[in-house]
XYZ file of C-alpha atoms in Angstrom:
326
model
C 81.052 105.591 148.939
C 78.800 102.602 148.788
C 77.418 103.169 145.509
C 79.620 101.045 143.367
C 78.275 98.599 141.706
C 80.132 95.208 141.196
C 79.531 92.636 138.342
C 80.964 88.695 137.368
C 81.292 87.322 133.962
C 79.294 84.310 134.348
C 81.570 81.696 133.853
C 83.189 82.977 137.400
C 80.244 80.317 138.450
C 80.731 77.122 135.542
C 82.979 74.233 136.713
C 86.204 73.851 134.238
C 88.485 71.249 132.406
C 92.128 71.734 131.736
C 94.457 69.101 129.884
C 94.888 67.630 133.112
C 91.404 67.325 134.463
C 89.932 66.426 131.601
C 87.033 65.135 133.638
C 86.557 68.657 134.983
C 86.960 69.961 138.591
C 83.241 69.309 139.199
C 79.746 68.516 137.369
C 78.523 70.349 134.284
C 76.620 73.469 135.288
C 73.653 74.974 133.586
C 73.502 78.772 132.878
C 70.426 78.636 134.807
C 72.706 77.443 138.011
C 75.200 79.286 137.256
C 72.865 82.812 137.748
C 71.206 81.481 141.110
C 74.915 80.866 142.451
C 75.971 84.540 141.113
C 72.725 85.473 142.766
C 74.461 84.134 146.108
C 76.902 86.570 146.284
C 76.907 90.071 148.520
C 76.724 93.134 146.078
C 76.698 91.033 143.232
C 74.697 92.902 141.144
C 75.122 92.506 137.047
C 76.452 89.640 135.059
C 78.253 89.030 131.454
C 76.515 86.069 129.892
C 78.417 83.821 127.015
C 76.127 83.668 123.817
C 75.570 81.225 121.994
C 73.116 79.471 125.349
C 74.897 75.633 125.945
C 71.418 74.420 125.827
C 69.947 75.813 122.518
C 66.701 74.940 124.018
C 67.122 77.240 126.917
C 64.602 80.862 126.027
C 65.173 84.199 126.979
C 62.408 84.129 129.105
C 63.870 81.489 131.628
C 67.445 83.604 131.892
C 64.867 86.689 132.540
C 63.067 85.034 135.312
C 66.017 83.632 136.761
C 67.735 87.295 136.702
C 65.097 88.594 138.022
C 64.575 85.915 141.487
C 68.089 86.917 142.467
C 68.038 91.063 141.392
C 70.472 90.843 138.707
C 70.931 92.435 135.484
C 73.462 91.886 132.186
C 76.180 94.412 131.282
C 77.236 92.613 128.243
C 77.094 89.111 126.228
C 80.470 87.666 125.022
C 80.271 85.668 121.489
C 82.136 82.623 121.602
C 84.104 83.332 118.614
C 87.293 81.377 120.216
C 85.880 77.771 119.930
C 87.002 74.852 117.763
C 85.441 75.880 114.639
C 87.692 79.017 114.953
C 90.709 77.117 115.639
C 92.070 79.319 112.661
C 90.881 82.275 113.496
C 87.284 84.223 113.900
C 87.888 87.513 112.286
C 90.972 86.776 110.541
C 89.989 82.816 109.817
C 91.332 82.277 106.537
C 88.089 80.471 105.218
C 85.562 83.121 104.591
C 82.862 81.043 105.069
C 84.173 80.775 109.041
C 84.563 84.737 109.405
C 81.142 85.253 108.012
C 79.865 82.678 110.680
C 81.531 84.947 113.449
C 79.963 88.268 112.007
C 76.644 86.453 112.544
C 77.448 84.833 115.365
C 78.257 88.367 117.071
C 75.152 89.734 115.156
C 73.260 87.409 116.988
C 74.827 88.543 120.474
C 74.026 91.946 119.595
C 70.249 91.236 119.501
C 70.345 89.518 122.398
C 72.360 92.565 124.405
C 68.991 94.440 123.047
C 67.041 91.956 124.809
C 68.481 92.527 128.105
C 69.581 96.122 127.530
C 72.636 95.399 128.243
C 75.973 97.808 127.503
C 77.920 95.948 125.193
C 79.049 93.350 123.171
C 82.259 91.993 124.440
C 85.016 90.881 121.399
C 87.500 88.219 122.794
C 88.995 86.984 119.241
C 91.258 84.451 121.322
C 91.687 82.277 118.737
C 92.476 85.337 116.103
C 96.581 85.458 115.619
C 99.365 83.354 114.932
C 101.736 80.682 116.376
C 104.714 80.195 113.951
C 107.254 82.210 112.018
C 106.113 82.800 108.631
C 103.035 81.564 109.278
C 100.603 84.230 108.328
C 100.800 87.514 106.011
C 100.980 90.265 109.134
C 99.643 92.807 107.161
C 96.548 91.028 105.805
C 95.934 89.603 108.756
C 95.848 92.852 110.470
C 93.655 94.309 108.263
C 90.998 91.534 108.775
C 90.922 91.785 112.688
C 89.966 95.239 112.187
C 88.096 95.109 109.202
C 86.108 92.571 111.542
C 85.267 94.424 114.657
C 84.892 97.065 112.260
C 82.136 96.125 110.460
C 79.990 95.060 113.288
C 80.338 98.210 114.909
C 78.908 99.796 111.406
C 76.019 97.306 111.097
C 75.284 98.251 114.985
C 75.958 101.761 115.684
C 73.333 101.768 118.632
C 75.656 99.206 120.676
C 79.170 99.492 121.813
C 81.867 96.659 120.990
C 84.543 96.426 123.700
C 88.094 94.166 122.502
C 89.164 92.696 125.351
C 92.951 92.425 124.241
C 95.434 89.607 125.449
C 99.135 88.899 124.638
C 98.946 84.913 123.939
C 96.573 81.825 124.919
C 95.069 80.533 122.939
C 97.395 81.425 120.157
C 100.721 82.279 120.771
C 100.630 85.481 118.934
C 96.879 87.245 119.701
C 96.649 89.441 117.120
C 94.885 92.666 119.589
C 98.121 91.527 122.330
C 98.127 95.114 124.224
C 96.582 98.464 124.915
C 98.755 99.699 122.641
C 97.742 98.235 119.737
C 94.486 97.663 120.490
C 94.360 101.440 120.475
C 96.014 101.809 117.206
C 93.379 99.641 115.447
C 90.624 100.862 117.289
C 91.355 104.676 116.186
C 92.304 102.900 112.487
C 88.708 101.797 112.427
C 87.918 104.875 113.303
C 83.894 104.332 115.088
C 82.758 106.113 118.059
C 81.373 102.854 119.363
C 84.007 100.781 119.512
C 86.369 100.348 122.789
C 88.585 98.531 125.215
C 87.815 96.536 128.039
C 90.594 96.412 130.154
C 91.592 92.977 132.098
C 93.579 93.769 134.407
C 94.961 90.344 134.452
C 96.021 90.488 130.921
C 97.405 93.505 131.581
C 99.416 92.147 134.280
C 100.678 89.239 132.002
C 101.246 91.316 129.243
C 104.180 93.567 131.330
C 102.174 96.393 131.062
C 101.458 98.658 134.606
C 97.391 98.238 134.542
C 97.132 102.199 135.702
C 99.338 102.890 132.572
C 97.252 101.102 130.320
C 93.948 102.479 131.428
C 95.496 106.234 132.003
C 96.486 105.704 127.739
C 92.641 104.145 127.319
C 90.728 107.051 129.076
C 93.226 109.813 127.273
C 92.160 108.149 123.800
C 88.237 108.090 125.517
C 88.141 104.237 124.317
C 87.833 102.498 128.509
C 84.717 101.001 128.051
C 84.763 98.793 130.268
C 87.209 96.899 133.037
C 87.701 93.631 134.622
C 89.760 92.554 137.848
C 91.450 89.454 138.825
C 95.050 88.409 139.555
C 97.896 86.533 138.012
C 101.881 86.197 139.232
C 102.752 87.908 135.492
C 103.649 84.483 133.686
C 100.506 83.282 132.748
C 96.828 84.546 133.080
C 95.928 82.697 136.014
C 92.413 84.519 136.844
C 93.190 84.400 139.870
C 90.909 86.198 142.937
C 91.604 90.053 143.090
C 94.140 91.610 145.323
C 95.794 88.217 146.096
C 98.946 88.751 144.314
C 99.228 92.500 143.126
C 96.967 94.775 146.060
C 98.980 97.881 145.381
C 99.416 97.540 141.526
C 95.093 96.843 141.864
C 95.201 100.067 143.748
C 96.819 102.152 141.838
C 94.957 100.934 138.666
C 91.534 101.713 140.777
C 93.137 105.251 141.576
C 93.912 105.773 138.342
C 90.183 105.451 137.229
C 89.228 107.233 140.377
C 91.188 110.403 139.359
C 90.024 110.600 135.730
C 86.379 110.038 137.321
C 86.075 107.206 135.243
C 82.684 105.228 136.289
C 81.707 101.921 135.572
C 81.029 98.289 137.100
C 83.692 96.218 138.796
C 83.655 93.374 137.447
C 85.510 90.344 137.860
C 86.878 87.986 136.000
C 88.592 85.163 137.717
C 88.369 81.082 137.126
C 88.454 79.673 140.355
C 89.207 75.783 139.379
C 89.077 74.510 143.067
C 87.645 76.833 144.996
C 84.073 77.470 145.506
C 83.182 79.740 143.290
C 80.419 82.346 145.810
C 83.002 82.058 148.492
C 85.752 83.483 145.839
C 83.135 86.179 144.153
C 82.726 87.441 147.845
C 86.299 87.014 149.068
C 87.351 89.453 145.909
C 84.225 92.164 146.559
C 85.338 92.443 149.972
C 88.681 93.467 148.833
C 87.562 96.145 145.932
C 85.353 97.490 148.829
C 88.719 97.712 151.125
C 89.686 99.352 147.974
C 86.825 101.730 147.587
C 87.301 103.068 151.652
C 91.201 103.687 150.455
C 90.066 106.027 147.849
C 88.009 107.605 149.942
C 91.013 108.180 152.154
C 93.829 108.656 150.191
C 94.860 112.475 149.922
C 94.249 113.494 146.258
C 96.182 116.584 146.456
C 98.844 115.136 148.055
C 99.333 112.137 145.682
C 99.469 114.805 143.076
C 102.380 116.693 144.428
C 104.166 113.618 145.096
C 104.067 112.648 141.871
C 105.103 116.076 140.437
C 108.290 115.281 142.192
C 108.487 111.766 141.267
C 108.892 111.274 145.126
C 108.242 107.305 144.824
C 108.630 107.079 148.559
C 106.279 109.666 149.791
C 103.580 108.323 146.736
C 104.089 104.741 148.267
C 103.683 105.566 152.225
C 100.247 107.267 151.033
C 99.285 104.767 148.943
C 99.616 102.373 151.522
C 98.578 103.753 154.533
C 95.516 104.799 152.701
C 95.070 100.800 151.332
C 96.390 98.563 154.476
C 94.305 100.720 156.878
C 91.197 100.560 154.911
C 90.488 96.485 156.383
């Protein structure tokens, strides 16, 4: 124990607007701010950074330094392929001049993940789906949100591309909605170095059990990452980890525990009025609580539990091994 490391998208330190608030819930932050606060945090020790920069002035060199003052590093860079110029769609935008400007767009986030030797580029196509009846040709439209992730993954075989999947928001209909078929297209494109990262959140929303959804991404060897927050299952409320679902967040962590499945922790929450290193640390403490439980729970006797399907006995260890692990 004690070796896990834990990461943040950045954003977990921006200040937001909603259609309420369209003020926001506090001042503008720079990237630059928002690293120093994610430097703030205990055991904070890797970041996921939005490309393209808000300032286009700001250089590599400045994110390096400021990286560097508070002993951070970058596990990915997330395109921003979901913003109003792809109101219609990145990958699937029906204007080809707009789905050309993603492909370099994510070309240009795959340079900088060289930069900062970083794992991945991370594929949110939010915007890439549909919201009426009738409204788009499912098959075609299909084809062109693989055919998309597809063909970056062939112009950069060196990186990995992880699809973060999502049922609905911003469209009402995301086209990569579930593990499922996130899977399905993934082994349709048919690239060693393309994969899933799993939000556990989205998950959640999406009625799927989290530990079934990564147990189906590890068989198909395509869990290439994982993120953790919370949500009450109607909406994807990014909320801070373990504060709705701390048993469902347990068994998702034992599932990746059992199929030694290593990686960061990383979360990915939006807390809108709360301060944001305060939140980071509140959920790190918890996936530590989490970490002890593993180290506690009885394996062996999980296993025969669950050969019997004995959801009582599986529950009393899980729990012991989770509620006496604070």
């Amino acid at each position: 124990m004690g070796n896990q490391k834990f990461g943040a998208g950045i954003w977990h330190f921006a200040t937001y607007v909603d259609r309420y608030a369209t003020d926001g819930y506090g001042p503008p932050r720079t990237l630059i701010e928002m690293i120093d606060l994610a430097g703030q945090v205990d055991d904070l020790s890797v970041v996921d950074i939005n490309f393209p920069f808000a300032d286009p002035a700001l250089s590599l060199d400045a994110i390096d330094k400021a990286l560097d003052r508070n002993g951070l590093s970058v596990i990915g860079i997330t395109p921003e392929i979901y913003t109003r110029r792809f109101a219609k769609g990145a990958f699937t935008n029906p204007d080809a001049g707009i789905r050309r400007l993603a492909n370099e767009m994510c070309n240009e986030a795959a340079d900088v993940v060289r930069h900062f030797g970083a794992k991945y580029v991370k594929l949110w196509p939010g915007q890439d789906g549909w919201d009426y009846p009738f409204q788009v040709d499912h098959g075609s439209l299909w084809k062109a949100s693989m055919d998309g992730v597809g063909e970056l993954a062939e112009q950069n075989p060196d990186l990995q591309f992880v699809i973060e999947y999502k049922p609905r928001e911003p469209r009402v209909h995301m086209s990569f909605d579930s593990v499922s078929r996130t899977l399905l297209g993934i082994e349709k494109i048919g690239l060693p170095n393309v994969g899933i990262l799993l939000d556990f959140g989205h998950s959640l929303y999406g009625g799927e059990s989290p530990a079934d959804a990564a147990q189906l991404a590890i068989d198909h060897g395509r869990l290439f990452g994982m993120d953790v927050n919370d949500n009450f299952r109607s909406w994807d409320d990014d909320l801070i980890a373990g504060s709705v679902h701390p048993i469902e967040l347990f068994e998702f962590f034992y599932t990746l525990r059992k199929n030694n499945w290593e990686g960061v922790w990383q979360l990915d929450q939006f807390p809108f009025r709360e301060d944001s290193v305060a939140a980071a640390n509140a959920a790190i403490d918890f996936l530590k609580g989490v970490e002890r439980a593993l180290d506690k729970l009885d394996f062996e006797a999980m296993r025969e539990a669950q050969l019997r399907h004995d959801a009582v006995t599986a529950l009393g260890l899980a729990r012991q091994a989770l509620f006496s692990s604070f």
